[in-house]
Amino acid sequence: ELANLNYHGINFSEYIYRHSDYISNEIREKKSWCDCEHIYKIFNKYVKRVNSNMHALDIGANIGACTFLLLAMHIKTIAFEPLPKNLHLFTRSLLHNPQFLPLITLYPIAVGNKESTLSISYHDSNMGGSSALNIFKTGSKSVEVPSSTLNTVLQDFNEPIIFAKIDVEGCEPYVIEGAENLLKKQQIKLIFYEKSCSATQIDRNFFSKLDELFVKYNYTSSKSKCWHSSHLFNILVIANSYIEENNINIEELKNDYF
């Protein structure tokens, strides 16, 4: 099913699932997806001049909802999505939008902290909720997928990365741990990731390790405190060098909430 999306005057079309699926249902009803709305607002607030020389990452791209927003903003995007069903719709959407082909690099793999093969569990009613974490494995189906690290995939990529979205259902700490070489250089300027507070049931320090890593490499975070075990929200982290260069209000960032 082809859907028309609109983010404050940025328009494009992409394929969504015909059957009832959490993300597809919202796109069908609202002509947008809430996480992509956040991304639009982040760029509007924290990235003053968007241009076609910028690069972004979309890790856990799903059917490409936010990838296509970045492409429609003329940002070169490297996307990662391991599930074959999601990739089918993603590539159909790319063929429907040939103007985006020069801007996109798509890796059909998962991203983590080591080279491996992962078992991803998913449910047709929420293809965006697929996860390799046992605590999230409530789906009736699973698929084996290859996994790599950002350190490995981007080892020869030396361009600055203005933005990275990471939404991998509880595995965000593994992705960021596997990107430590990029963090050391502050190559990624803004990182927008999902925090699943229920993952702390596995390890109380699962996400707090990220806080330590970001402090170590001089990044500043928006609000990141879990209020209860089922809390699910997004966090924006910005490189301190970028904050200084762009005169960003650091206290406003610390109090920002997504």
PDB file of N, CA, C and O in Angstrom, residues 28-95:
ATOM      1  N   ARG A  28      -0.758   5.582   8.096  1.00  0.00           N
ATOM      2  CA  ARG A  28      -2.012   5.583   7.341  1.00  0.00           C
ATOM      3  C   ARG A  28      -2.983   6.623   7.903  1.00  0.00           C
ATOM      4  O   ARG A  28      -3.649   7.336   7.150  1.00  0.00           O
ATOM      5  N   GLU A  29      -3.027   6.734   9.220  1.00  0.00           N
ATOM      6  CA  GLU A  29      -3.980   7.635   9.867  1.00  0.00           C
ATOM      7  C   GLU A  29      -3.503   9.090   9.887  1.00  0.00           C
ATOM      8  O   GLU A  29      -4.271  10.016   9.607  1.00  0.00           O
ATOM      9  N   LYS A  30      -2.216   9.296  10.205  1.00  0.00           N
ATOM     10  CA  LYS A  30      -1.721  10.648  10.463  1.00  0.00           C
ATOM     11  C   LYS A  30      -0.832  11.213   9.355  1.00  0.00           C
ATOM     12  O   LYS A  30      -0.409  12.365   9.428  1.00  0.00           O
ATOM     13  N   LYS A  31      -0.493  10.391   8.356  1.00  0.00           N
ATOM     14  CA  LYS A  31       0.411  10.815   7.278  1.00  0.00           C
ATOM     15  C   LYS A  31       1.809  11.151   7.791  1.00  0.00           C
ATOM     16  O   LYS A  31       2.560  11.904   7.157  1.00  0.00           O
ATOM     17  N   SER A  32       2.175  10.574   8.947  1.00  0.00           N
ATOM     18  CA  SER A  32       3.502  10.790   9.533  1.00  0.00           C
ATOM     19  C   SER A  32       3.726   9.733  10.603  1.00  0.00           C
ATOM     20  O   SER A  32       2.793   9.013  10.986  1.00  0.00           O
ATOM     21  N   TRP A  33       4.982   9.647  11.078  1.00  0.00           N
ATOM     22  CA  TRP A  33       5.328   8.731  12.168  1.00  0.00           C
ATOM     23  C   TRP A  33       5.971   9.565  13.265  1.00  0.00           C
ATOM     24  O   TRP A  33       6.812  10.418  13.000  1.00  0.00           O
ATOM     25  N   CYS A  34       5.579   9.340  14.525  1.00  0.00           N
ATOM     26  CA  CYS A  34       5.952  10.224  15.633  1.00  0.00           C
ATOM     27  C   CYS A  34       7.467  10.392  15.790  1.00  0.00           C
ATOM     28  O   CYS A  34       7.946  11.507  16.049  1.00  0.00           O
ATOM     29  N   ASP A  35       8.237   9.322  15.632  1.00  0.00           N
ATOM     30  CA  ASP A  35       9.697   9.442  15.771  1.00  0.00           C
ATOM     31  C   ASP A  35      10.284  10.355  14.702  1.00  0.00           C
ATOM     32  O   ASP A  35      11.245  11.100  14.954  1.00  0.00           O
ATOM     33  N   CYS A  36       9.706  10.309  13.507  1.00  0.00           N
ATOM     34  CA  CYS A  36      10.194  11.170  12.424  1.00  0.00           C
ATOM     35  C   CYS A  36       9.824  12.627  12.685  1.00  0.00           C
ATOM     36  O   CYS A  36      10.575  13.535  12.308  1.00  0.00           O
ATOM     37  N   GLU A  37       8.691  12.847  13.337  1.00  0.00           N
ATOM     38  CA  GLU A  37       8.328  14.210  13.753  1.00  0.00           C
ATOM     39  C   GLU A  37       9.394  14.758  14.701  1.00  0.00           C
ATOM     40  O   GLU A  37       9.797  15.919  14.596  1.00  0.00           O
ATOM     41  N   HIS A  38       9.846  13.921  15.642  1.00  0.00           N
ATOM     42  CA  HIS A  38      10.928  14.335  16.542  1.00  0.00           C
ATOM     43  C   HIS A  38      12.176  14.715  15.752  1.00  0.00           C
ATOM     44  O   HIS A  38      12.834  15.720  16.051  1.00  0.00           O
ATOM     45  N   ILE A  39      12.500  13.908  14.745  1.00  0.00           N
ATOM     46  CA  ILE A  39      13.701  14.164  13.946  1.00  0.00           C
ATOM     47  C   ILE A  39      13.578  15.494  13.211  1.00  0.00           C
ATOM     48  O   ILE A  39      14.528  16.290  13.178  1.00  0.00           O
ATOM     49  N   TYR A  40      12.408  15.741  12.627  1.00  0.00           N
ATOM     50  CA  TYR A  40      12.192  17.021  11.958  1.00  0.00           C
ATOM     51  C   TYR A  40      12.434  18.178  12.928  1.00  0.00           C
ATOM     52  O   TYR A  40      13.115  19.164  12.600  1.00  0.00           O
ATOM     53  N   LYS A  41      11.899  18.062  14.143  1.00  0.00           N
ATOM     54  CA  LYS A  41      12.032  19.132  15.140  1.00  0.00           C
ATOM     55  C   LYS A  41      13.474  19.276  15.615  1.00  0.00           C
ATOM     56  O   LYS A  41      13.945  20.390  15.867  1.00  0.00           O
ATOM     57  N   ILE A  42      14.195  18.166  15.736  1.00  0.00           N
ATOM     58  CA  ILE A  42      15.611  18.214  16.134  1.00  0.00           C
ATOM     59  C   ILE A  42      16.425  18.979  15.100  1.00  0.00           C
ATOM     60  O   ILE A  42      17.237  19.838  15.448  1.00  0.00           O
ATOM     61  N   PHE A  43      16.201  18.666  13.828  1.00  0.00           N
ATOM     62  CA  PHE A  43      16.938  19.378  12.777  1.00  0.00           C
ATOM     63  C   PHE A  43      16.571  20.857  12.768  1.00  0.00           C
ATOM     64  O   PHE A  43      17.429  21.724  12.596  1.00  0.00           O
ATOM     65  N   ASN A  44      15.310  21.136  12.968  1.00  0.00           N
ATOM     66  CA  ASN A  44      14.853  22.518  12.964  1.00  0.00           C
ATOM     67  C   ASN A  44      15.460  23.324  14.119  1.00  0.00           C
ATOM     68  O   ASN A  44      15.757  24.516  13.977  1.00  0.00           O
ATOM     69  N   LYS A  45      15.706  22.639  15.238  1.00  0.00           N
ATOM     70  CA  LYS A  45      16.199  23.318  16.437  1.00  0.00           C
ATOM     71  C   LYS A  45      17.714  23.302  16.546  1.00  0.00           C
ATOM     72  O   LYS A  45      18.332  24.299  16.947  1.00  0.00           O
ATOM     73  N   TYR A  46      18.337  22.186  16.206  1.00  0.00           N
ATOM     74  CA  TYR A  46      19.760  22.007  16.500  1.00  0.00           C
ATOM     75  C   TYR A  46      20.669  21.986  15.260  1.00  0.00           C
ATOM     76  O   TYR A  46      21.889  22.045  15.409  1.00  0.00           O
ATOM     77  N   VAL A  47      20.091  21.879  14.072  1.00  0.00           N
ATOM     78  CA  VAL A  47      20.891  21.898  12.844  1.00  0.00           C
ATOM     79  C   VAL A  47      20.410  23.076  12.012  1.00  0.00           C
ATOM     80  O   VAL A  47      19.374  23.016  11.369  1.00  0.00           O
ATOM     81  N   LYS A  48      21.158  24.137  12.042  1.00  0.00           N
ATOM     82  CA  LYS A  48      20.674  25.392  11.458  1.00  0.00           C
ATOM     83  C   LYS A  48      20.600  25.346   9.933  1.00  0.00           C
ATOM     84  O   LYS A  48      19.655  25.818   9.330  1.00  0.00           O
ATOM     85  N   ARG A  49      21.625  24.780   9.315  1.00  0.00           N
ATOM     86  CA  ARG A  49      21.664  24.767   7.856  1.00  0.00           C
ATOM     87  C   ARG A  49      21.803  23.332   7.357  1.00  0.00           C
ATOM     88  O   ARG A  49      22.862  22.737   7.482  1.00  0.00           O
ATOM     89  N   VAL A  50      20.730  22.803   6.807  1.00  0.00           N
ATOM     90  CA  VAL A  50      20.761  21.452   6.243  1.00  0.00           C
ATOM     91  C   VAL A  50      21.206  21.549   4.791  1.00  0.00           C
ATOM     92  O   VAL A  50      20.708  22.377   4.032  1.00  0.00           O
ATOM     93  N   ASN A  51      22.177  20.708   4.412  1.00  0.00           N
ATOM     94  CA  ASN A  51      22.642  20.736   3.018  1.00  0.00           C
ATOM     95  C   ASN A  51      22.947  19.330   2.525  1.00  0.00           C
ATOM     96  O   ASN A  51      23.043  18.384   3.312  1.00  0.00           O
ATOM     97  N   SER A  52      23.102  19.203   1.233  1.00  0.00           N
ATOM     98  CA  SER A  52      23.258  17.893   0.598  1.00  0.00           C
ATOM     99  C   SER A  52      24.624  17.259   0.840  1.00  0.00           C
ATOM    100  O   SER A  52      24.855  16.123   0.419  1.00  0.00           O
ATOM    101  N   ASN A  53      25.535  17.966   1.504  1.00  0.00           N
ATOM    102  CA  ASN A  53      26.833  17.377   1.857  1.00  0.00           C
ATOM    103  C   ASN A  53      26.793  16.657   3.204  1.00  0.00           C
ATOM    104  O   ASN A  53      27.773  16.045   3.610  1.00  0.00           O
ATOM    105  N   MET A  54      25.658  16.741   3.888  1.00  0.00           N
ATOM    106  CA  MET A  54      25.542  16.114   5.199  1.00  0.00           C
ATOM    107  C   MET A  54      25.279  14.621   5.060  1.00  0.00           C
ATOM    108  O   MET A  54      24.664  14.165   4.094  1.00  0.00           O
ATOM    109  N   HIS A  55      25.734  13.872   6.077  1.00  0.00           N
ATOM    110  CA  HIS A  55      25.504  12.429   6.130  1.00  0.00           C
ATOM    111  C   HIS A  55      24.775  12.074   7.426  1.00  0.00           C
ATOM    112  O   HIS A  55      25.003  12.687   8.465  1.00  0.00           O
ATOM    113  N   ALA A  56      23.903  11.067   7.334  1.00  0.00           N
ATOM    114  CA  ALA A  56      23.167  10.595   8.502  1.00  0.00           C
ATOM    115  C   ALA A  56      23.153   9.074   8.514  1.00  0.00           C
ATOM    116  O   ALA A  56      23.390   8.422   7.485  1.00  0.00           O
ATOM    117  N   LEU A  57      22.864   8.506   9.683  1.00  0.00           N
ATOM    118  CA  LEU A  57      22.713   7.066   9.854  1.00  0.00           C
ATOM    119  C   LEU A  57      21.303   6.784  10.356  1.00  0.00           C
ATOM    120  O   LEU A  57      20.786   7.510  11.205  1.00  0.00           O
ATOM    121  N   ASP A  58      20.697   5.721   9.839  1.00  0.00           N
ATOM    122  CA  ASP A  58      19.421   5.240  10.367  1.00  0.00           C
ATOM    123  C   ASP A  58      19.595   3.766  10.692  1.00  0.00           C
ATOM    124  O   ASP A  58      19.624   2.915   9.800  1.00  0.00           O
ATOM    125  N   ILE A  59      19.734   3.473  11.977  1.00  0.00           N
ATOM    126  CA  ILE A  59      20.014   2.114  12.432  1.00  0.00           C
ATOM    127  C   ILE A  59      18.741   1.541  13.045  1.00  0.00           C
ATOM    128  O   ILE A  59      18.249   2.043  14.054  1.00  0.00           O
ATOM    129  N   GLY A  60      18.219   0.495  12.416  1.00  0.00           N
ATOM    130  CA  GLY A  60      16.884   0.010  12.732  1.00  0.00           C
ATOM    131  C   GLY A  60      15.890   0.800  11.902  1.00  0.00           C
ATOM    132  O   GLY A  60      14.959   1.416  12.406  1.00  0.00           O
ATOM    133  N   ALA A  61      16.102   0.784  10.586  1.00  0.00           N
ATOM    134  CA  ALA A  61      15.348   1.662   9.684  1.00  0.00           C
ATOM    135  C   ALA A  61      13.919   1.207   9.462  1.00  0.00           C
ATOM    136  O   ALA A  61      13.093   1.988   8.982  1.00  0.00           O
ATOM    137  N   ASN A  62      13.610  -0.073   9.780  1.00  0.00           N
ATOM    138  CA  ASN A  62      12.267  -0.601   9.581  1.00  0.00           C
ATOM    139  C   ASN A  62      11.887  -0.465   8.100  1.00  0.00           C
ATOM    140  O   ASN A  62      12.666  -0.815   7.230  1.00  0.00           O
ATOM    141  N   ILE A  63      10.733   0.088   7.791  1.00  0.00           N
ATOM    142  CA  ILE A  63      10.317   0.220   6.389  1.00  0.00           C
ATOM    143  C   ILE A  63      10.841   1.501   5.759  1.00  0.00           C
ATOM    144  O   ILE A  63      10.530   1.814   4.607  1.00  0.00           O
ATOM    145  N   GLY A  64      11.619   2.264   6.532  1.00  0.00           N
ATOM    146  CA  GLY A  64      12.254   3.458   5.983  1.00  0.00           C
ATOM    147  C   GLY A  64      11.532   4.757   6.276  1.00  0.00           C
ATOM    148  O   GLY A  64      11.829   5.781   5.658  1.00  0.00           O
ATOM    149  N   ALA A  65      10.594   4.746   7.224  1.00  0.00           N
ATOM    150  CA  ALA A  65       9.787   5.940   7.488  1.00  0.00           C
ATOM    151  C   ALA A  65      10.650   7.173   7.727  1.00  0.00           C
ATOM    152  O   ALA A  65      10.434   8.221   7.120  1.00  0.00           O
ATOM    153  N   CYS A  66      11.645   7.056   8.619  1.00  0.00           N
ATOM    154  CA  CYS A  66      12.491   8.207   8.920  1.00  0.00           C
ATOM    155  C   CYS A  66      13.633   8.350   7.918  1.00  0.00           C
ATOM    156  O   CYS A  66      14.116   9.462   7.679  1.00  0.00           O
ATOM    157  N   THR A  67      14.061   7.258   7.336  1.00  0.00           N
ATOM    158  CA  THR A  67      15.085   7.340   6.287  1.00  0.00           C
ATOM    159  C   THR A  67      14.607   8.240   5.154  1.00  0.00           C
ATOM    160  O   THR A  67      15.346   9.103   4.665  1.00  0.00           O
ATOM    161  N   PHE A  68      13.359   8.040   4.743  1.00  0.00           N
ATOM    162  CA  PHE A  68      12.846   8.815   3.611  1.00  0.00           C
ATOM    163  C   PHE A  68      12.654  10.286   3.962  1.00  0.00           C
ATOM    164  O   PHE A  68      12.773  11.151   3.092  1.00  0.00           O
ATOM    165  N   LEU A  69      12.392  10.579   5.237  1.00  0.00           N
ATOM    166  CA  LEU A  69      12.363  11.979   5.648  1.00  0.00           C
ATOM    167  C   LEU A  69      13.745  12.602   5.481  1.00  0.00           C
ATOM    168  O   LEU A  69      13.890  13.695   4.929  1.00  0.00           O
ATOM    169  N   LEU A  70      14.785  11.906   5.943  1.00  0.00           N
ATOM    170  CA  LEU A  70      16.160  12.411   5.796  1.00  0.00           C
ATOM    171  C   LEU A  70      16.521  12.588   4.320  1.00  0.00           C
ATOM    172  O   LEU A  70      17.128  13.594   3.935  1.00  0.00           O
ATOM    173  N   LEU A  71      16.141  11.624   3.503  1.00  0.00           N
ATOM    174  CA  LEU A  71      16.421  11.721   2.065  1.00  0.00           C
ATOM    175  C   LEU A  71      15.664  12.889   1.433  1.00  0.00           C
ATOM    176  O   LEU A  71      16.209  13.594   0.584  1.00  0.00           O
ATOM    177  N   ALA A  72      14.425  13.080   1.866  1.00  0.00           N
ATOM    178  CA  ALA A  72      13.633  14.188   1.335  1.00  0.00           C
ATOM    179  C   ALA A  72      14.197  15.543   1.759  1.00  0.00           C
ATOM    180  O   ALA A  72      13.932  16.558   1.111  1.00  0.00           O
ATOM    181  N   MET A  73      15.006  15.526   2.837  1.00  0.00           N
ATOM    182  CA  MET A  73      15.703  16.738   3.279  1.00  0.00           C
ATOM    183  C   MET A  73      17.065  16.871   2.583  1.00  0.00           C
ATOM    184  O   MET A  73      17.859  17.727   2.927  1.00  0.00           O
ATOM    185  N   HIS A  74      17.321  15.971   1.612  1.00  0.00           N
ATOM    186  CA  HIS A  74      18.538  15.972   0.787  1.00  0.00           C
ATOM    187  C   HIS A  74      19.787  15.618   1.602  1.00  0.00           C
ATOM    188  O   HIS A  74      20.887  16.097   1.303  1.00  0.00           O
ATOM    189  N   ILE A  75      19.624  14.757   2.605  1.00  0.00           N
ATOM    190  CA  ILE A  75      20.746  14.319   3.435  1.00  0.00           C
ATOM    191  C   ILE A  75      21.161  12.913   3.002  1.00  0.00           C
ATOM    192  O   ILE A  75      20.323  11.999   2.944  1.00  0.00           O
ATOM    193  N   LYS A  76      22.426  12.728   2.679  1.00  0.00           N
ATOM    194  CA  LYS A  76      22.935  11.402   2.321  1.00  0.00           C
ATOM    195  C   LYS A  76      22.801  10.493   3.548  1.00  0.00           C
ATOM    196  O   LYS A  76      23.266  10.836   4.636  1.00  0.00           O
ATOM    197  N   THR A  77      22.170   9.344   3.360  1.00  0.00           N
ATOM    198  CA  THR A  77      21.831   8.499   4.505  1.00  0.00           C
ATOM    199  C   THR A  77      22.323   7.071   4.317  1.00  0.00           C
ATOM    200  O   THR A  77      22.153   6.478   3.253  1.00  0.00           O
ATOM    201  N   ILE A  78      22.930   6.549   5.386  1.00  0.00           N
ATOM    202  CA  ILE A  78      23.340   5.147   5.442  1.00  0.00           C
ATOM    203  C   ILE A  78      22.359   4.454   6.381  1.00  0.00           C
ATOM    204  O   ILE A  78      22.276   4.796   7.561  1.00  0.00           O
ATOM    205  N   ALA A  79      21.591   3.504   5.844  1.00  0.00           N
ATOM    206  CA  ALA A  79      20.536   2.847   6.616  1.00  0.00           C
ATOM    207  C   ALA A  79      20.862   1.372   6.837  1.00  0.00           C
ATOM    208  O   ALA A  79      21.489   0.729   5.987  1.00  0.00           O
ATOM    209  N   PHE A  80      20.411   0.863   7.988  1.00  0.00           N
ATOM    210  CA  PHE A  80      20.619  -0.539   8.349  1.00  0.00           C
ATOM    211  C   PHE A  80      19.274  -1.141   8.748  1.00  0.00           C
ATOM    212  O   PHE A  80      18.590  -0.620   9.632  1.00  0.00           O
ATOM    213  N   GLU A  81      18.910  -2.246   8.096  1.00  0.00           N
ATOM    214  CA  GLU A  81      17.668  -2.945   8.431  1.00  0.00           C
ATOM    215  C   GLU A  81      17.828  -4.423   8.081  1.00  0.00           C
ATOM    216  O   GLU A  81      18.060  -4.772   6.923  1.00  0.00           O
ATOM    217  N   PRO A  82      17.728  -5.313   9.079  1.00  0.00           N
ATOM    218  CA  PRO A  82      18.002  -6.736   8.819  1.00  0.00           C
ATOM    219  C   PRO A  82      16.800  -7.582   8.403  1.00  0.00           C
ATOM    220  O   PRO A  82      16.982  -8.646   7.831  1.00  0.00           O
ATOM    221  N   LEU A  83      15.564  -7.151   8.713  1.00  0.00           N
ATOM    222  CA  LEU A  83      14.412  -8.014   8.465  1.00  0.00           C
ATOM    223  C   LEU A  83      13.997  -8.019   6.994  1.00  0.00           C
ATOM    224  O   LEU A  83      13.708  -6.954   6.438  1.00  0.00           O
ATOM    225  N   PRO A  84      13.950  -9.190   6.368  1.00  0.00           N
ATOM    226  CA  PRO A  84      13.605  -9.268   4.938  1.00  0.00           C
ATOM    227  C   PRO A  84      12.263  -8.628   4.592  1.00  0.00           C
ATOM    228  O   PRO A  84      12.139  -7.976   3.553  1.00  0.00           O
ATOM    229  N   LYS A  85      11.256  -8.789   5.430  1.00  0.00           N
ATOM    230  CA  LYS A  85       9.938  -8.207   5.132  1.00  0.00           C
ATOM    231  C   LYS A  85      10.008  -6.686   5.097  1.00  0.00           C
ATOM    232  O   LYS A  85       9.410  -6.050   4.221  1.00  0.00           O
ATOM    233  N   ASN A  86      10.703  -6.101   6.060  1.00  0.00           N
ATOM    234  CA  ASN A  86      10.858  -4.646   6.062  1.00  0.00           C
ATOM    235  C   ASN A  86      11.672  -4.175   4.865  1.00  0.00           C
ATOM    236  O   ASN A  86      11.370  -3.150   4.241  1.00  0.00           O
ATOM    237  N   LEU A  87      12.718  -4.931   4.552  1.00  0.00           N
ATOM    238  CA  LEU A  87      13.569  -4.576   3.410  1.00  0.00           C
ATOM    239  C   LEU A  87      12.792  -4.600   2.097  1.00  0.00           C
ATOM    240  O   LEU A  87      13.050  -3.792   1.199  1.00  0.00           O
ATOM    241  N   HIS A  88      11.836  -5.515   1.995  1.00  0.00           N
ATOM    242  CA  HIS A  88      11.025  -5.594   0.773  1.00  0.00           C
ATOM    243  C   HIS A  88      10.278  -4.278   0.545  1.00  0.00           C
ATOM    244  O   HIS A  88      10.297  -3.712  -0.564  1.00  0.00           O
ATOM    245  N   LEU A  89       9.620  -3.763   1.597  1.00  0.00           N
ATOM    246  CA  LEU A  89       8.897  -2.501   1.457  1.00  0.00           C
ATOM    247  C   LEU A  89       9.856  -1.331   1.272  1.00  0.00           C
ATOM    248  O   LEU A  89       9.588  -0.405   0.490  1.00  0.00           O
ATOM    249  N   PHE A  90      10.971  -1.357   1.992  1.00  0.00           N
ATOM    250  CA  PHE A  90      11.978  -0.284   1.895  1.00  0.00           C
ATOM    251  C   PHE A  90      12.470  -0.160   0.451  1.00  0.00           C
ATOM    252  O   PHE A  90      12.504   0.946  -0.114  1.00  0.00           O
ATOM    253  N   THR A  91      12.845  -1.267  -0.153  1.00  0.00           N
ATOM    254  CA  THR A  91      13.390  -1.212  -1.516  1.00  0.00           C
ATOM    255  C   THR A  91      12.307  -0.859  -2.539  1.00  0.00           C
ATOM    256  O   THR A  91      12.587  -0.170  -3.523  1.00  0.00           O
ATOM    257  N   ARG A  92      11.074  -1.291  -2.306  1.00  0.00           N
ATOM    258  CA  ARG A  92       9.967  -0.881  -3.194  1.00  0.00           C
ATOM    259  C   ARG A  92       9.808   0.641  -3.149  1.00  0.00           C
ATOM    260  O   ARG A  92       9.589   1.289  -4.173  1.00  0.00           O
ATOM    261  N   SER A  93       9.920   1.201  -1.947  1.00  0.00           N
ATOM    262  CA  SER A  93       9.790   2.653  -1.794  1.00  0.00           C
ATOM    263  C   SER A  93      10.932   3.375  -2.490  1.00  0.00           C
ATOM    264  O   SER A  93      10.741   4.447  -3.083  1.00  0.00           O
ATOM    265  N   LEU A  94      12.123   2.802  -2.423  1.00  0.00           N
ATOM    266  CA  LEU A  94      13.264   3.413  -3.120  1.00  0.00           C
ATOM    267  C   LEU A  94      13.052   3.418  -4.627  1.00  0.00           C
ATOM    268  O   LEU A  94      13.330   4.419  -5.298  1.00  0.00           O
ATOM    269  N   LEU A  95      12.544   2.326  -5.155  1.00  0.00           N
ATOM    270  CA  LEU A  95      12.290   2.256  -6.594  1.00  0.00           C
ATOM    271  C   LEU A  95      11.181   3.223  -7.009  1.00  0.00           C
ATOM    272  O   LEU A  95      11.172   3.727  -8.133  1.00  0.00           O
TER     273      LEU A  95
END
